[in-house]
Amino acid sequence: ILNVEQSPQSLHVQEGDSTNFTCSFPSSNFYALHWYRWETAKSPEALFVMTLNGDEKKKGRISATLNTKEGYSYLYIKGSQPEDSATYLCAPHLGGGADGLTFGKGTHLIIQP
Amino acid sequence: DSGVTQTPKHLITATGQRVTLRCSPRSGDLSVYWYQQSLDQGLQFLIQYYNGEERAKGNILERFSAQQFPDLHSELNLSSLELGDSALYFCASSPRTGEGKGYTFGSGTRLTVV
């Protein structure tokens, strides 16, 4: 069973503040790392797919970094807004990418006005 | 609308029964994935099909089976249902497999077994 750890499990942040959270995964046989945003009553939506060690991706106020050697990725949100409230899931893709993604349990982010 | 269509949205059935969940992938996507989300659990990978063939299996029970048809839609069959099978079942699709592309998820089928 693939061990994917996301921390913290939940996070309350004031509107306008910046925040970040972590995804840890086995570093061996790495292929790609996915980040998804999952809003309540909706379906998960892909944010980033990262493949290279040291890679950094950005989408508006959200960015992510990747360290494949030590097996972790950080997701950053700058200037949090209420619409950022969601559960953020990471999913490493190992072994050549042949199998389905294994998702972590997510970080539940609540932005307080 | 993500382009991935799942039907039905809700399903209530009794223990011991059999149900079929249906998924139409986004246009052009060849891979279909099925996931289960139970209470307090994350998304659990069940099974993947690519262009009509089974590609990968996750934690899928023997009572569950799936297939992908020539038009690329997929069906997940759940039989001898138990109370613990109550969950949200998601289908996702991607263009191919193993190419580092994100998945597109459907809106899910909520199954309640009573």
mmCIF file of C-alpha atoms in Angstrom:
data_model
loop_
_atom_site.group_PDB
_atom_site.id
_atom_site.type_symbol
_atom_site.label_atom_id
_atom_site.label_comp_id
_atom_site.label_asym_id
_atom_site.label_seq_id
_atom_site.Cartn_x
_atom_site.Cartn_y
_atom_site.Cartn_z
ATOM 1 C CA ILE A 1 0.000 0.000 0.000
ATOM 2 C CA LEU A 2 1.406 3.361 -1.045
ATOM 3 C CA ASN A 3 1.881 5.748 1.884
ATOM 4 C CA VAL A 4 0.850 9.314 1.020
ATOM 5 C CA GLU A 5 0.837 11.767 3.906
ATOM 6 C CA GLN A 6 -0.677 15.224 3.769
ATOM 7 C CA SER A 7 -0.308 17.733 6.558
ATOM 8 C CA PRO A 8 -1.942 19.412 8.216
ATOM 9 C CA GLN A 9 -5.303 17.599 7.969
ATOM 10 C CA SER A 10 -7.125 20.893 8.323
ATOM 11 C CA LEU A 11 -6.198 24.538 8.369
ATOM 12 C CA HIS A 12 -8.042 27.758 9.226
ATOM 13 C CA VAL A 13 -6.547 30.848 7.628
ATOM 14 C CA GLN A 14 -7.601 34.490 7.725
ATOM 15 C CA GLU A 15 -8.574 36.075 4.427
ATOM 16 C CA GLY A 16 -5.579 37.791 2.922
ATOM 17 C CA ASP A 17 -3.004 35.610 4.676
ATOM 18 C CA SER A 18 -0.714 33.243 2.816
ATOM 19 C CA THR A 19 -0.469 29.574 3.653
ATOM 20 C CA ASN A 20 1.176 26.344 2.627
ATOM 21 C CA PHE A 21 0.828 22.621 3.211
ATOM 22 C CA THR A 22 2.769 19.456 2.548
ATOM 23 C CA CYS A 23 2.476 16.205 0.671
ATOM 24 C CA SER A 24 4.946 13.388 1.464
ATOM 25 C CA PHE A 25 5.290 10.296 -0.689
ATOM 26 C CA PRO A 26 7.735 7.445 -1.380
ATOM 27 C CA SER A 27 10.608 8.773 -3.469
ATOM 28 C CA SER A 28 11.455 5.534 -5.235
ATOM 29 C CA ASN A 29 10.163 4.837 -8.742
ATOM 30 C CA PHE A 30 8.737 8.352 -9.056
ATOM 31 C CA TYR A 31 6.838 9.306 -12.190
ATOM 32 C CA ALA A 32 4.656 12.347 -11.429
ATOM 33 C CA LEU A 33 2.928 14.213 -8.607
ATOM 34 C CA HIS A 34 -0.622 15.535 -9.002
ATOM 35 C CA TRP A 35 -2.391 18.229 -6.980
ATOM 36 C CA TYR A 36 -6.184 18.572 -7.006
ATOM 37 C CA ARG A 37 -8.638 21.000 -5.460
ATOM 38 C CA TRP A 38 -11.914 19.560 -4.193
ATOM 39 C CA GLU A 39 -14.651 21.999 -3.294
ATOM 40 C CA THR A 40 -17.633 20.858 -1.239
ATOM 41 C CA ALA A 41 -20.407 19.280 -3.334
ATOM 42 C CA LYS A 42 -18.212 19.338 -6.442
ATOM 43 C CA SER A 43 -15.729 16.912 -7.962
ATOM 44 C CA PRO A 44 -11.920 17.076 -7.678
ATOM 45 C CA GLU A 45 -10.299 19.419 -10.182
ATOM 46 C CA ALA A 46 -6.700 19.096 -11.370
ATOM 47 C CA LEU A 47 -4.387 21.954 -10.339
ATOM 48 C CA PHE A 48 -0.919 20.746 -11.279
ATOM 49 C CA VAL A 49 0.929 17.719 -12.604
ATOM 50 C CA MET A 50 4.625 17.882 -11.767
ATOM 51 C CA THR A 51 7.290 15.533 -13.030
ATOM 52 C CA LEU A 52 10.764 17.056 -12.575
ATOM 53 C CA ASN A 53 12.741 17.389 -9.357
ATOM 54 C CA GLY A 54 12.907 21.067 -8.427
ATOM 55 C CA ASP A 55 9.901 21.849 -10.613
ATOM 56 C CA GLU A 56 7.749 24.805 -9.615
ATOM 57 C CA LYS A 57 4.314 25.430 -11.091
ATOM 58 C CA LYS A 58 2.023 28.423 -10.657
ATOM 59 C CA LYS A 59 -1.648 29.110 -11.341
ATOM 60 C CA GLY A 60 -2.752 32.552 -10.234
ATOM 61 C CA ARG A 61 -2.139 32.810 -6.475
ATOM 62 C CA ILE A 62 -1.454 29.092 -6.097
ATOM 63 C CA SER A 63 1.966 27.547 -6.638
ATOM 64 C CA ALA A 64 3.615 24.199 -5.951
ATOM 65 C CA THR A 65 7.143 22.872 -5.619
ATOM 66 C CA LEU A 66 8.461 19.349 -5.937
ATOM 67 C CA ASN A 67 11.368 17.452 -4.384
ATOM 68 C CA THR A 68 11.464 13.945 -5.831
ATOM 69 C CA LYS A 69 14.702 12.950 -4.086
ATOM 70 C CA GLU A 70 13.266 13.349 -0.607
ATOM 71 C CA GLY A 71 9.653 12.680 -1.604
ATOM 72 C CA TYR A 72 7.716 15.844 -0.807
ATOM 73 C CA SER A 73 5.781 18.643 -2.444
ATOM 74 C CA TYR A 74 4.543 21.948 -1.050
ATOM 75 C CA LEU A 75 1.435 23.815 -2.141
ATOM 76 C CA TYR A 76 1.378 27.565 -1.468
ATOM 77 C CA ILE A 77 -1.558 29.947 -1.578
ATOM 78 C CA LYS A 78 -0.762 33.638 -1.532
ATOM 79 C CA GLY A 79 -3.307 36.152 -0.221
ATOM 80 C CA SER A 80 -6.008 33.569 0.576
ATOM 81 C CA GLN A 81 -9.545 34.335 -0.556
ATOM 82 C CA PRO A 82 -12.834 32.709 0.569
ATOM 83 C CA GLU A 83 -13.086 30.906 -2.771
ATOM 84 C CA ASP A 84 -9.858 29.055 -1.906
ATOM 85 C CA SER A 85 -11.747 27.123 0.768
ATOM 86 C CA ALA A 86 -11.566 23.483 -0.344
ATOM 87 C CA THR A 87 -9.803 20.200 0.299
ATOM 88 C CA TYR A 88 -6.457 19.990 -1.482
ATOM 89 C CA LEU A 89 -5.419 16.488 -2.510
ATOM 90 C CA CYS A 90 -2.065 15.262 -3.674
ATOM 91 C CA ALA A 91 -1.472 12.014 -5.548
ATOM 92 C CA PRO A 92 1.907 10.570 -6.510
ATOM 93 C CA HIS A 93 2.117 8.561 -9.681
ATOM 94 C CA LEU A 94 4.777 5.872 -9.339
ATOM 95 C CA GLY A 95 6.019 2.924 -11.345
ATOM 96 C CA GLY A 96 5.988 4.431 -14.826
ATOM 97 C CA GLY A 97 2.553 5.937 -14.365
ATOM 98 C CA ALA A 98 0.775 2.744 -15.357
ATOM 99 C CA ASP A 99 -1.480 2.455 -12.322
ATOM 100 C CA GLY A 100 -4.239 4.698 -11.089
ATOM 101 C CA LEU A 101 -3.327 7.556 -8.781
ATOM 102 C CA THR A 102 -3.184 6.963 -5.022
ATOM 103 C CA PHE A 103 -4.613 10.019 -3.285
ATOM 104 C CA GLY A 104 -3.715 11.358 0.124
ATOM 105 C CA LYS A 105 -6.552 12.209 2.514
ATOM 106 C CA GLY A 106 -6.093 15.874 1.786
ATOM 107 C CA THR A 107 -5.688 19.164 3.611
ATOM 108 C CA HIS A 108 -9.046 20.791 4.373
ATOM 109 C CA LEU A 109 -8.531 24.551 4.055
ATOM 110 C CA ILE A 110 -11.038 27.039 5.461
ATOM 111 C CA ILE A 111 -10.561 30.741 4.722
ATOM 112 C CA GLN A 112 -12.151 32.941 7.364
ATOM 113 C CA PRO A 113 -13.334 36.418 6.272
ATOM 114 C CA ASP B 1 -19.473 20.603 -16.635
ATOM 115 C CA SER B 2 -16.188 18.680 -16.649
ATOM 116 C CA GLY B 3 -17.097 16.600 -19.690
ATOM 117 C CA VAL B 4 -17.202 13.355 -17.685
ATOM 118 C CA THR B 5 -20.783 12.190 -17.208
ATOM 119 C CA GLN B 6 -21.848 9.845 -14.458
ATOM 120 C CA THR B 7 -25.292 8.368 -13.998
ATOM 121 C CA PRO B 8 -27.252 8.066 -11.868
ATOM 122 C CA LYS B 9 -26.351 10.864 -9.430
ATOM 123 C CA HIS B 10 -28.040 9.111 -6.539
ATOM 124 C CA LEU B 11 -28.967 5.491 -5.945
ATOM 125 C CA ILE B 12 -30.673 3.889 -2.968
ATOM 126 C CA THR B 13 -30.871 0.127 -2.854
ATOM 127 C CA ALA B 14 -31.202 -2.737 -0.393
ATOM 128 C CA THR B 15 -28.545 -5.093 0.893
ATOM 129 C CA GLY B 16 -27.949 -8.080 -1.356
ATOM 130 C CA GLN B 17 -28.930 -6.219 -4.498
ATOM 131 C CA ARG B 18 -26.869 -5.446 -7.604
ATOM 132 C CA VAL B 19 -26.422 -2.041 -9.212
ATOM 133 C CA THR B 20 -24.656 -0.642 -12.261
ATOM 134 C CA LEU B 21 -22.986 2.756 -12.333
ATOM 135 C CA ARG B 22 -22.264 4.333 -15.674
ATOM 136 C CA CYS B 23 -19.554 6.710 -16.829
ATOM 137 C CA SER B 24 -18.974 8.496 -20.132
ATOM 138 C CA PRO B 25 -15.434 9.886 -20.336
ATOM 139 C CA ARG B 26 -14.501 13.299 -21.679
ATOM 140 C CA SER B 27 -14.416 13.343 -25.464
ATOM 141 C CA GLY B 28 -11.083 12.005 -26.708
ATOM 142 C CA ASP B 29 -10.045 10.422 -23.404
ATOM 143 C CA LEU B 30 -9.169 6.749 -23.631
ATOM 144 C CA SER B 31 -8.524 5.967 -19.956
ATOM 145 C CA VAL B 32 -11.266 5.589 -17.362
ATOM 146 C CA TYR B 33 -10.652 5.237 -13.633
ATOM 147 C CA TRP B 34 -13.101 4.319 -10.867
ATOM 148 C CA TYR B 35 -12.695 5.591 -7.317
ATOM 149 C CA GLN B 36 -14.642 5.040 -4.105
ATOM 150 C CA GLN B 37 -14.940 7.582 -1.330
ATOM 151 C CA SER B 38 -16.409 6.210 1.885
ATOM 152 C CA LEU B 39 -17.109 8.188 5.053
ATOM 153 C CA ASP B 40 -13.848 9.467 6.577
ATOM 154 C CA GLN B 41 -11.830 7.794 3.856
ATOM 155 C CA GLY B 42 -9.912 9.369 1.022
ATOM 156 C CA LEU B 43 -10.386 8.506 -2.601
ATOM 157 C CA GLN B 44 -9.678 4.790 -3.010
ATOM 158 C CA PHE B 45 -8.613 3.611 -6.452
ATOM 159 C CA LEU B 46 -10.677 0.682 -7.684
ATOM 160 C CA ILE B 47 -9.838 -0.046 -11.299
ATOM 161 C CA GLN B 48 -8.590 1.471 -14.565
ATOM 162 C CA TYR B 49 -9.512 0.753 -18.164
ATOM 163 C CA TYR B 50 -7.636 1.945 -21.211
ATOM 164 C CA ASN B 51 -9.198 1.749 -24.661
ATOM 165 C CA GLY B 52 -11.420 -1.159 -23.674
ATOM 166 C CA GLU B 53 -8.920 -3.202 -21.709
ATOM 167 C CA GLU B 54 -8.341 -3.500 -17.985
ATOM 168 C CA ARG B 55 -5.076 -1.731 -17.187
ATOM 169 C CA ALA B 56 -4.702 -1.623 -13.423
ATOM 170 C CA LYS B 57 -6.529 -2.855 -10.351
ATOM 171 C CA GLY B 58 -6.609 -1.265 -6.941
ATOM 172 C CA ASN B 59 -8.591 -2.213 -3.870
ATOM 173 C CA ILE B 60 -11.563 -3.577 -5.761
ATOM 174 C CA LEU B 61 -13.659 -6.257 -4.076
ATOM 175 C CA GLU B 62 -14.452 -9.488 -5.896
ATOM 176 C CA ARG B 63 -18.148 -8.535 -5.704
ATOM 177 C CA PHE B 64 -17.347 -5.537 -7.903
ATOM 178 C CA SER B 65 -16.524 -5.630 -11.590
ATOM 179 C CA ALA B 66 -16.180 -3.150 -14.405
ATOM 180 C CA GLN B 67 -15.860 -2.947 -18.132
ATOM 181 C CA GLN B 68 -15.208 -0.398 -20.842
ATOM 182 C CA PHE B 69 -17.171 -0.624 -24.067
ATOM 183 C CA PRO B 70 -16.075 0.127 -27.669
ATOM 184 C CA ASP B 71 -17.592 3.622 -27.419
ATOM 185 C CA LEU B 72 -15.315 4.080 -24.360
ATOM 186 C CA HIS B 73 -18.065 4.464 -21.797
ATOM 187 C CA SER B 74 -17.564 2.356 -18.693
ATOM 188 C CA GLU B 75 -19.794 0.587 -16.211
ATOM 189 C CA LEU B 76 -19.038 -0.397 -12.631
ATOM 190 C CA ASN B 77 -21.126 -3.328 -11.393
ATOM 191 C CA LEU B 78 -21.581 -3.771 -7.657
ATOM 192 C CA SER B 79 -23.255 -6.982 -6.494
ATOM 193 C CA SER B 80 -24.328 -8.600 -3.213
ATOM 194 C CA LEU B 81 -24.342 -5.119 -1.775
ATOM 195 C CA GLU B 82 -23.547 -4.571 1.893
ATOM 196 C CA LEU B 83 -24.170 -1.562 4.114
ATOM 197 C CA GLY B 84 -20.449 -0.779 3.991
ATOM 198 C CA ASP B 85 -20.603 -0.297 0.233
ATOM 199 C CA SER B 86 -22.456 2.974 0.770
ATOM 200 C CA ALA B 87 -20.135 5.587 -0.659
ATOM 201 C CA LEU B 88 -19.566 8.193 -3.329
ATOM 202 C CA TYR B 89 -18.258 6.551 -6.492
ATOM 203 C CA PHE B 90 -16.286 8.727 -8.873
ATOM 204 C CA CYS B 91 -15.283 8.091 -12.420
ATOM 205 C CA ALA B 92 -12.359 10.001 -13.923
ATOM 206 C CA SER B 93 -10.828 10.044 -17.369
ATOM 207 C CA SER B 94 -7.549 11.051 -18.946
ATOM 208 C CA PRO B 95 -6.315 11.242 -22.532
ATOM 209 C CA ARG B 96 -4.090 8.190 -22.367
ATOM 210 C CA THR B 97 -2.282 6.535 -19.500
ATOM 211 C CA GLY B 98 0.998 7.234 -17.833
ATOM 212 C CA GLU B 99 1.641 10.482 -19.645
ATOM 213 C CA GLY B 100 1.579 12.824 -16.668
ATOM 214 C CA LYS B 101 -1.761 14.405 -17.458
ATOM 215 C CA GLY B 102 -4.340 15.317 -14.843
ATOM 216 C CA TYR B 103 -7.548 13.398 -14.449
ATOM 217 C CA THR B 104 -10.960 14.883 -15.182
ATOM 218 C CA PHE B 105 -13.532 13.747 -12.640
ATOM 219 C CA GLY B 106 -17.245 13.274 -13.021
ATOM 220 C CA SER B 107 -19.660 14.542 -10.397
ATOM 221 C CA GLY B 108 -20.003 11.112 -8.804
ATOM 222 C CA THR B 109 -22.751 8.639 -7.961
ATOM 223 C CA ARG B 110 -23.844 8.549 -4.349
ATOM 224 C CA LEU B 111 -24.816 5.002 -3.446
ATOM 225 C CA THR B 112 -26.797 4.340 -0.297
ATOM 226 C CA VAL B 113 -27.340 0.720 0.734
ATOM 227 C CA VAL B 114 -30.130 0.248 3.277
#
